[in-house]
XYZ file of C-alpha atoms in Angstrom:
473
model
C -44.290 -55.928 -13.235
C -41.200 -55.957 -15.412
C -40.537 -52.677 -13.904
C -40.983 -54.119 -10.151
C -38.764 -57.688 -11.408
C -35.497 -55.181 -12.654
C -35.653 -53.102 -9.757
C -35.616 -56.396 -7.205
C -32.538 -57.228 -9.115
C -30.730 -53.769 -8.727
C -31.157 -53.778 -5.481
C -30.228 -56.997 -4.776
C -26.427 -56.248 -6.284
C -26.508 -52.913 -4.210
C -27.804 -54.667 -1.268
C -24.981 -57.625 -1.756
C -22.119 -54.808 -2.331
C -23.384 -52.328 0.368
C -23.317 -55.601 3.052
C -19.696 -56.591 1.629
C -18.498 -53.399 1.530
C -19.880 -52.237 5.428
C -18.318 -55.392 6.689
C -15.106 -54.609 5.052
C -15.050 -51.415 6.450
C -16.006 -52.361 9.816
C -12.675 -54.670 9.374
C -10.136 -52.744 7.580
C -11.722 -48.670 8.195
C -11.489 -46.670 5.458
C -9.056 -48.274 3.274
C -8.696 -47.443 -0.615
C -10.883 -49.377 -3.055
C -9.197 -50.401 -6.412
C -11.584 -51.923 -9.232
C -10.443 -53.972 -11.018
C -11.868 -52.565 -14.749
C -11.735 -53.787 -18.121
C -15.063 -51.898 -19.265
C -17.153 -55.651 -19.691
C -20.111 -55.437 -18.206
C -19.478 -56.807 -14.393
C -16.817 -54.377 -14.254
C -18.930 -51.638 -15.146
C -22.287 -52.709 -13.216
C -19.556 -53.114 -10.007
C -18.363 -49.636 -10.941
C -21.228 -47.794 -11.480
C -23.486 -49.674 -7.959
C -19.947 -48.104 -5.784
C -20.080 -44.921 -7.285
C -23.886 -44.817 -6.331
C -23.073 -46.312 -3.069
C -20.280 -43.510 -2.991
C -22.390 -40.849 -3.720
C -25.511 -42.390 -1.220
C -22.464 -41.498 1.167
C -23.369 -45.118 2.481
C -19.575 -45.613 1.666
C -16.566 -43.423 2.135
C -13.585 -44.937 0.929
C -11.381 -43.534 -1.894
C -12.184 -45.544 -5.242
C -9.553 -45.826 -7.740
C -10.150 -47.462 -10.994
C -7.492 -49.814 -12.613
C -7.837 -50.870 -16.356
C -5.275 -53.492 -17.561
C -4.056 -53.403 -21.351
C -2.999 -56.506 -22.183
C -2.417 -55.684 -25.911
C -4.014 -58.972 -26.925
C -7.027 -57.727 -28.992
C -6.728 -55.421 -31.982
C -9.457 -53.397 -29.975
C -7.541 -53.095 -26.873
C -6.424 -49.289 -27.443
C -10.089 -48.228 -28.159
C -11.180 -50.257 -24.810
C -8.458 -48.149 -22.887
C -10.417 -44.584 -24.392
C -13.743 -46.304 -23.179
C -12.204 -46.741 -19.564
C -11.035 -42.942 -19.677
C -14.552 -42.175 -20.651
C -16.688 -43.787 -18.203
C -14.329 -42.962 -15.529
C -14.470 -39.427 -16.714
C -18.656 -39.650 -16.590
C -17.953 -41.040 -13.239
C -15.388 -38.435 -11.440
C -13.015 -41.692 -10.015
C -9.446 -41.939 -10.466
C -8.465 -44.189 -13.486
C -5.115 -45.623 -13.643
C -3.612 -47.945 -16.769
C -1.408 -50.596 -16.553
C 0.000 -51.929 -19.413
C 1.274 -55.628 -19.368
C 3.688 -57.789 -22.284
C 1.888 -61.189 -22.323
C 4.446 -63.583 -24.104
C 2.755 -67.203 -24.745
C 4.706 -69.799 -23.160
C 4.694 -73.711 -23.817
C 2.204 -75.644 -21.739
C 0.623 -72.200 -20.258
C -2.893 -71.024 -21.659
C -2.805 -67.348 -22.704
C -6.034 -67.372 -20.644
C -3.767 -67.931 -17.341
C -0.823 -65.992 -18.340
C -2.954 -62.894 -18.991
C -4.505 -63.502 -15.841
C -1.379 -63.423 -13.642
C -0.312 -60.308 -15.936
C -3.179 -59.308 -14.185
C -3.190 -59.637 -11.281
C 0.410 -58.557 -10.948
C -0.380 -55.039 -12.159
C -3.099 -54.739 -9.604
C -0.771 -56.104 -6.953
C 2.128 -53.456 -8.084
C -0.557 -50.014 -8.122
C 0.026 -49.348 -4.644
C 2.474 -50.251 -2.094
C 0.003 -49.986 0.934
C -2.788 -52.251 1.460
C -5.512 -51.464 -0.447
C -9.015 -53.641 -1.311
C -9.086 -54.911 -5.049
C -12.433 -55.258 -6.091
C -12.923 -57.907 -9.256
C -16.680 -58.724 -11.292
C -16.585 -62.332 -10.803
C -20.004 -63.188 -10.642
C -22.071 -67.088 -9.497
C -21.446 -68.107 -13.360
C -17.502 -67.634 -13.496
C -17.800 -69.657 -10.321
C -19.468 -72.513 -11.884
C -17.073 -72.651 -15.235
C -14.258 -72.355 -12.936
C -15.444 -75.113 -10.869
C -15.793 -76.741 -14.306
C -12.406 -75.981 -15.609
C -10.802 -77.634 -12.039
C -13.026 -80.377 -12.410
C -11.560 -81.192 -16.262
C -7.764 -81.089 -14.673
C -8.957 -83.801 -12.536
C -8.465 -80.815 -9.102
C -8.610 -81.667 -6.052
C -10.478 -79.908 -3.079
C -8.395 -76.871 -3.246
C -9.010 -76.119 -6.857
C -12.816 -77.313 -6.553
C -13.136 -74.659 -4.021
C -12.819 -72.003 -7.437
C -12.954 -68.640 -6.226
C -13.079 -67.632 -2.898
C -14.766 -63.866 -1.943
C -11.765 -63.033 -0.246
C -8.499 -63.659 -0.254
C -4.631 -62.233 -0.374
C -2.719 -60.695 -3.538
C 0.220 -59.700 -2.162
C -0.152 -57.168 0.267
C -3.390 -56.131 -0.587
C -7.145 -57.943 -0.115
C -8.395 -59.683 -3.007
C -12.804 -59.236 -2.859
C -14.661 -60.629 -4.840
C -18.728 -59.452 -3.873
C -20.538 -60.135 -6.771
C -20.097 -64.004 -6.133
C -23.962 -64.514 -4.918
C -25.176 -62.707 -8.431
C -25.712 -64.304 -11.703
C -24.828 -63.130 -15.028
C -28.469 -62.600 -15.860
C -28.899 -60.593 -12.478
C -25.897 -58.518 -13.699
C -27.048 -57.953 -17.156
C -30.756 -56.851 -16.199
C -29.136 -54.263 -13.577
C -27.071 -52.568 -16.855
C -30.376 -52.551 -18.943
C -31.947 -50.533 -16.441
C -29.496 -48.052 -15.507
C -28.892 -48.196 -19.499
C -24.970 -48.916 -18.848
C -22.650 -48.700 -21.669
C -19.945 -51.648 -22.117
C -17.460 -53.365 -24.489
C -17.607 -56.667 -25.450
C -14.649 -58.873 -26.215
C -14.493 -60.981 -29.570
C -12.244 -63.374 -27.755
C -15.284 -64.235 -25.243
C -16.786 -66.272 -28.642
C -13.871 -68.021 -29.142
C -14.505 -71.468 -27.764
C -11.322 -72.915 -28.793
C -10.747 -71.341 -24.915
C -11.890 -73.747 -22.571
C -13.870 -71.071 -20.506
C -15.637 -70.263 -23.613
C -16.642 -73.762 -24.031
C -18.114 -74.339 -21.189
C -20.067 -70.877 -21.185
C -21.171 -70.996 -24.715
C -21.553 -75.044 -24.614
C -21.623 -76.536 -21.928
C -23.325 -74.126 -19.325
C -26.533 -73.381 -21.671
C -27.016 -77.630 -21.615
C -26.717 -78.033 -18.194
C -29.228 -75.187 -17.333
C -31.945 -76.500 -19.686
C -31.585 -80.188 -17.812
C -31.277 -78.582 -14.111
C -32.217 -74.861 -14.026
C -30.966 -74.210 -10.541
C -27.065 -75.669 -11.591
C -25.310 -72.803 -10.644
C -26.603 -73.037 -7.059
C -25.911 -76.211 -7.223
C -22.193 -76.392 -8.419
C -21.674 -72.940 -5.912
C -22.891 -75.066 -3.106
C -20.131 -77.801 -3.669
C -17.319 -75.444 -4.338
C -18.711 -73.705 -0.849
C -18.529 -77.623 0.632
C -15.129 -78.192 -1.152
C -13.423 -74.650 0.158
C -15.036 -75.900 3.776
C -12.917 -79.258 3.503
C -9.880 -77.538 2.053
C -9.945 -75.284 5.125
C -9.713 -78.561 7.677
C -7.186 -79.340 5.402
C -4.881 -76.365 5.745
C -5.682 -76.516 9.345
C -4.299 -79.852 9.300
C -1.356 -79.033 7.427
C -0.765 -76.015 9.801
C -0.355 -78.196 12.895
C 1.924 -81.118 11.199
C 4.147 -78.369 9.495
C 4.483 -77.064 12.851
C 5.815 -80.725 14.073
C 7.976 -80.926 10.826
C 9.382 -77.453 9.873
C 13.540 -77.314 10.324
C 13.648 -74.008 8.486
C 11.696 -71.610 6.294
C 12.473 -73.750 3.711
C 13.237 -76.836 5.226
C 11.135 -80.053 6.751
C 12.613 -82.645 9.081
C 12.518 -86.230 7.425
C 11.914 -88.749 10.145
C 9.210 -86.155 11.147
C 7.301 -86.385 7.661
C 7.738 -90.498 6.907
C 5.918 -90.417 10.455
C 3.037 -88.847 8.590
C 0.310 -91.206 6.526
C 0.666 -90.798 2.998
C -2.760 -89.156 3.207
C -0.888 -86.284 5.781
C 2.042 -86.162 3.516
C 0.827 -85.359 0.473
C -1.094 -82.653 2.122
C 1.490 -81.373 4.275
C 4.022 -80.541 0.713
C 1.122 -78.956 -1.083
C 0.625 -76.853 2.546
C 3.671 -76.129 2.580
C 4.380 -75.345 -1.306
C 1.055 -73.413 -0.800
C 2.609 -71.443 2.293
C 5.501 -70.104 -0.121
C 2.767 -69.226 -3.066
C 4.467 -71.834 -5.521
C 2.623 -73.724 -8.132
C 1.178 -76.912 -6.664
C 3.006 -80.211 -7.749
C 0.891 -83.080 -9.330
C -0.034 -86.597 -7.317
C 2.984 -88.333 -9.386
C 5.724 -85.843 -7.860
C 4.488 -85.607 -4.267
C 4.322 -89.359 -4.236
C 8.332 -89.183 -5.719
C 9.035 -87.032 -2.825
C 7.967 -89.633 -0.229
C 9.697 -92.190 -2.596
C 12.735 -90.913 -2.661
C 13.295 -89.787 0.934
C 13.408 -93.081 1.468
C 16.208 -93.864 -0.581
C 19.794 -95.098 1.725
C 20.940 -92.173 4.114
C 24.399 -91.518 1.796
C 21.923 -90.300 -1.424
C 21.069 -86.811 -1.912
C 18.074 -87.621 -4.032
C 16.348 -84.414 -6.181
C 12.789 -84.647 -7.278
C 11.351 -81.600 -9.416
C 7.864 -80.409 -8.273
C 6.411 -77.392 -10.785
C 9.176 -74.869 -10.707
C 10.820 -76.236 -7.882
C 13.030 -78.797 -6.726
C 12.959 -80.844 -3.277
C 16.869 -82.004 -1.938
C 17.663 -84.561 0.946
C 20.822 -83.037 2.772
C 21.083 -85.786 5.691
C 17.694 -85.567 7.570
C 16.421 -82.419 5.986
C 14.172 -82.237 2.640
C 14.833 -78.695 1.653
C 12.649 -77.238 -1.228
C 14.675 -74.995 -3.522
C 14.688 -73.155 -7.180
C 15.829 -75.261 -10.013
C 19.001 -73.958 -9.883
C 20.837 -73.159 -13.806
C 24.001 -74.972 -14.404
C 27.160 -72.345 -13.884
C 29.485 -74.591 -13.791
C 31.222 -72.948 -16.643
C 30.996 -69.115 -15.579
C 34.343 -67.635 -14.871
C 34.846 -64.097 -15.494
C 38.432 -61.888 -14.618
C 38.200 -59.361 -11.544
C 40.097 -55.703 -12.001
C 41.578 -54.924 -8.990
C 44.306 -52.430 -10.334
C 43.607 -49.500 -12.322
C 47.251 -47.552 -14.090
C 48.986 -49.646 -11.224
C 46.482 -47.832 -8.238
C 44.295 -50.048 -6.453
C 40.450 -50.074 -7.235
C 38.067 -49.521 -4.360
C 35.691 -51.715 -3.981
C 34.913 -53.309 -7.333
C 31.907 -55.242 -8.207
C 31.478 -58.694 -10.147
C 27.648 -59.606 -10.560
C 27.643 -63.485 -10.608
C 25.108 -65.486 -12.477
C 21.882 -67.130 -12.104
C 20.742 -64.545 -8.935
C 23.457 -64.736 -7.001
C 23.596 -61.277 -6.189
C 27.089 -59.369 -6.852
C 30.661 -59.889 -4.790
C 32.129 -56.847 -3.495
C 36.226 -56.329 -3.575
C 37.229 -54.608 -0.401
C 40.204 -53.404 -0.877
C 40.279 -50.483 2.249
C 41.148 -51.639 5.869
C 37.459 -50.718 6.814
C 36.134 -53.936 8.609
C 32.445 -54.420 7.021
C 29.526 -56.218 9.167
C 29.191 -58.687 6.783
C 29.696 -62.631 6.594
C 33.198 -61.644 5.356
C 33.934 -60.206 8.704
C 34.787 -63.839 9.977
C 37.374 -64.752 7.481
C 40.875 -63.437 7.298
C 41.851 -60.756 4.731
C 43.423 -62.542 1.215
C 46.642 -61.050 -0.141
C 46.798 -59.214 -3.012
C 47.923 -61.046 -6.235
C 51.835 -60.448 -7.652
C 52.237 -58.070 -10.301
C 50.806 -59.680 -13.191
C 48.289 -62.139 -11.738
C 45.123 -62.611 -13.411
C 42.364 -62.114 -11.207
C 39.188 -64.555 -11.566
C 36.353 -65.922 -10.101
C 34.874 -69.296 -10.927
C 32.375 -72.035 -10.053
C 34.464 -75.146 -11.312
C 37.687 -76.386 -9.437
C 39.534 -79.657 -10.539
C 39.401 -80.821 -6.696
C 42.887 -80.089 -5.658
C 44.275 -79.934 -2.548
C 44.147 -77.355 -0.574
C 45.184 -75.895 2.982
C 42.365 -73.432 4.679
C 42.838 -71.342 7.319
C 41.479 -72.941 9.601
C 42.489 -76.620 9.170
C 46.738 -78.051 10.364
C 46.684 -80.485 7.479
C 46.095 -80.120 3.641
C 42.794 -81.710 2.168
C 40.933 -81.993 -1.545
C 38.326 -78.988 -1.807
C 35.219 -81.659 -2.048
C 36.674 -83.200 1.191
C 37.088 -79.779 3.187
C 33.617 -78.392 1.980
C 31.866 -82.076 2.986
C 33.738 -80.623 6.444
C 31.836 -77.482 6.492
C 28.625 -79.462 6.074
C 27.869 -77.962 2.873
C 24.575 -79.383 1.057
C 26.001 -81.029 -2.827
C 23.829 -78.330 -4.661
C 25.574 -75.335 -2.732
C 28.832 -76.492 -3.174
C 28.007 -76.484 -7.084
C 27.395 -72.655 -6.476
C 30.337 -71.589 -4.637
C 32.500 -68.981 -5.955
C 36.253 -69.392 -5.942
C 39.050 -66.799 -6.274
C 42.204 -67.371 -8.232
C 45.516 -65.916 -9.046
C 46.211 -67.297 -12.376
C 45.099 -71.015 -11.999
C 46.097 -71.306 -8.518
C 43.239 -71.918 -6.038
C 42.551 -68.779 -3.105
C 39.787 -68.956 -1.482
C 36.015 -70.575 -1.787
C 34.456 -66.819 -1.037
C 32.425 -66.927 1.740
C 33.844 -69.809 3.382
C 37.728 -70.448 3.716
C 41.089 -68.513 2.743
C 43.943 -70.941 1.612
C 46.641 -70.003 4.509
C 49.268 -69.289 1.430
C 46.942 -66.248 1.012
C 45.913 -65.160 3.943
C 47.199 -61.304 5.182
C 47.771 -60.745 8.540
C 48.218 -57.068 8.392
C 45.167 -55.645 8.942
C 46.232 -52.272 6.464
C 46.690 -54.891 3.846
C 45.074 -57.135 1.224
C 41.169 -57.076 1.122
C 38.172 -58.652 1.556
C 34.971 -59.828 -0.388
C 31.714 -59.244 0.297
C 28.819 -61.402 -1.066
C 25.599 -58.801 -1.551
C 22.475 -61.142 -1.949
C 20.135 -59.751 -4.633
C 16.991 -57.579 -3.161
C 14.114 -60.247 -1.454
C 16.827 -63.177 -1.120
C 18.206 -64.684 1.740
């Protein structure tokens, strides 16, 4: 009978993976499977039922094993040599990442090592490939737990979904229907080896708590709890979809760039609608959500007198009013005091094309100093002059607000005035770079040449480029 009891649970997992799996191959063909493997035991019972499904031939995608070394455990080495071994028993690819997890101030190791994570899956291949995790129906539970303890809402309720994106590949997790106990009968009869880690004891971690504490209680009172809480994260993820749904549609109605949202649009929304529509919309980016307090500043403040460029800070981010826009940005550094000198001359020849990197991801500026018209932004603007013999060349973000005469314009203006003009949002103009000669004011790059400077012979002077870094706009 026991015999008849651990052989319904093995093939229950098999049966769960081999459905998962066939419908994922039905959907995506015969894309590469990546494990996800720390050598715990529902990494190892996933790895060894898809080698056997693998060798069944009821699968025949390319598995490829990937063990994470976070360094965090005095045992982590010796785990790595366990991964190399089983993998070894197994004939799969193994690849190790190692990942630096620095603790940060209000982050739990817990999470950090967990996006350390997940980042080192997302970076083994640069084709979509299927990464395959051991969550099981417990971690759901404790995870509903945890969300329920930050006081969640529906989105974090929903825990873990089976599928889902990282990055470019697909995220599965299809042990999500099997308990631990399910999981730890199927390694006692295939006699599986795994490692255990001491930090799992440690309940100082709130997932420990709740599985050593918490979980054991709640199963004594109500045996069938982990259906139970499953069953509302399944309800929770179902309203979270309308939700998204919802947001879709009135982000559609409100959207005045990628990262931009038409005001009068959102204050027609409910405040319901509104809060849902930044969190879509946060969400849509893959930035941290904000709390209740700082999506209800947001409405707040947009409704603050039409003159105001009100800034409210939400996670990492910041939302700006720039007339009827809301645009959602990074919180930008202060570089107010960067200035740094430009060689343009080299034993009295001039330089081609130097390069100044500018702070705070900026990207670099490039001196053109050939008569070789770029297609670049640059290409607009008139060619500058070259400075007098003796000039100091320098770029900086600060300008006293003098007056100034750009090319464009018949009569002389202050730089905050001119750059108003050019419909500038405040928090850009604070990242402008300007060229000088000495202390005298040539051009804010990018957008205007002070007519003193400007050369009219196209074999003369220069111009500068502005190279955004790699991924920005």
């Amino acid at each position: 009978m026991v015999f008849n009891c651990r052989l319904f649970f093995m093939n229950h997992i098999t049966s769960t993976l081999h459905n998962t799996l066939k419908n994922l191959f039905e959907t995506h063909g015969n894309i590469e499977f990546i494990i996800a493997y720390s050598g715990g035991i529902d990494s190892q019972v996933l790895l060894h039922a898809l080698v056997q499904l693998k060798q069944k031939k009821l699968i025949s995608n390319e598995i490829t094993v990937c063990h994470v070394n976070h360094g965090l455990s005095d045992n982590a080495k010796s785990w790595e040599k366990i991964a190399e071994q089983e993998c070894s028993k197994l004939s799969v690819n193994l690849v190790v990442k190692c990942v630096n997890v620095q603790e940060r101030a209000q982050q739990s190791l817990e999470a950090l090592a967990r996006d350390a994570r997940y980042s080192a899956l997302k970076s083994l291949r640069t084709e979509k490939s299927i990464v395959l995790t051991g969550h099981h129906s417990d971690d759901q539970s404790e995870t509903f737990l945890l969300a329920l303890k930050r006081g969640a809402g529906l989105k974090g309720l929903s825990a873990m979904s089976e599928q889902s994106t990282l990055g470019q590949h697909l995220l599965v997790r299809p042990l999500l229907s099997v308990s631990r106990q399910e999981i730890e009968d199927y390694a006692k009869t295939h006699q599986l080896n795994w490692v255990e880690d001491e930090s799992n004891l440690d309940t100082c971690f709130d997932r420990n708590f709740i599985r050593q504490e918490i979980m054991p209680l709640l199963r004594d009172r109500w045996p069938s709890i982990n259906n139970t809480i499953n069953r509302s994260a399944s309800h929770c993820l179902s309203g979270q979809s309308l939700l998204d749904e919802l947001g879709a549609q009135d982000l559609t109605l409100c959207k005045a760039s990628d990262m931009g949202l038409h005001v009068d649009a959102l204050m027609t929304l409910s405040p319901a609608r509104f809060n849902n529509l930044i969190r879509f919309f946060m969400a849509q980016q893959d930035y941290l959500m904000p709390s209740t307090e700082q999506v209800n500043q947001v409405r707040l403040q947009l409704q603050a007198e039409e003159d105001k460029s009100p800034q409210i800070k939400v996670a990492q981010h910041v939302f700006r009013r720039f007339k009827n826009t809301l645009f959602l940005t990074p919180e930008f550094t202060d570089i107010s005091g960067w200035h740094q000198q430009v060689v343009l001359f080299k034993d009295t020849l001039l330089a081609d094309n130097a390069v100044l990197p500018l702070p705070d991801n900026l990207g670099d500026l490039v001196f053109v100093t050939n008569a070789v018209e770029t297609p670049s932004l640059s290409a607009k603007l008139p060619r500058i002059s070259l400075p007098k013999d003796g000039q100091l060349v320098s770029v900086r973000f600060r300008h006293e607000n003098p007056k100034c005469l750009p090319h464009f314009r018949q009569h002389s203006r202050s730089v905050k005035k001119v750059l108003q003009e050019l419909n500038i949002a405040p928090w850009q103009r604070k990242r402008i770079a300007f060229l000088y000669y000495d202390n005298i004011l040539v051009a804010a790059i990018g957008h205007f040449i002070c007519q003193a400077f400007v050369e009219n012979n196209p074999e003369l002077g220069m111009k500068i480029d502005h190279i955004s870094p790699k991924g920005v706009d």
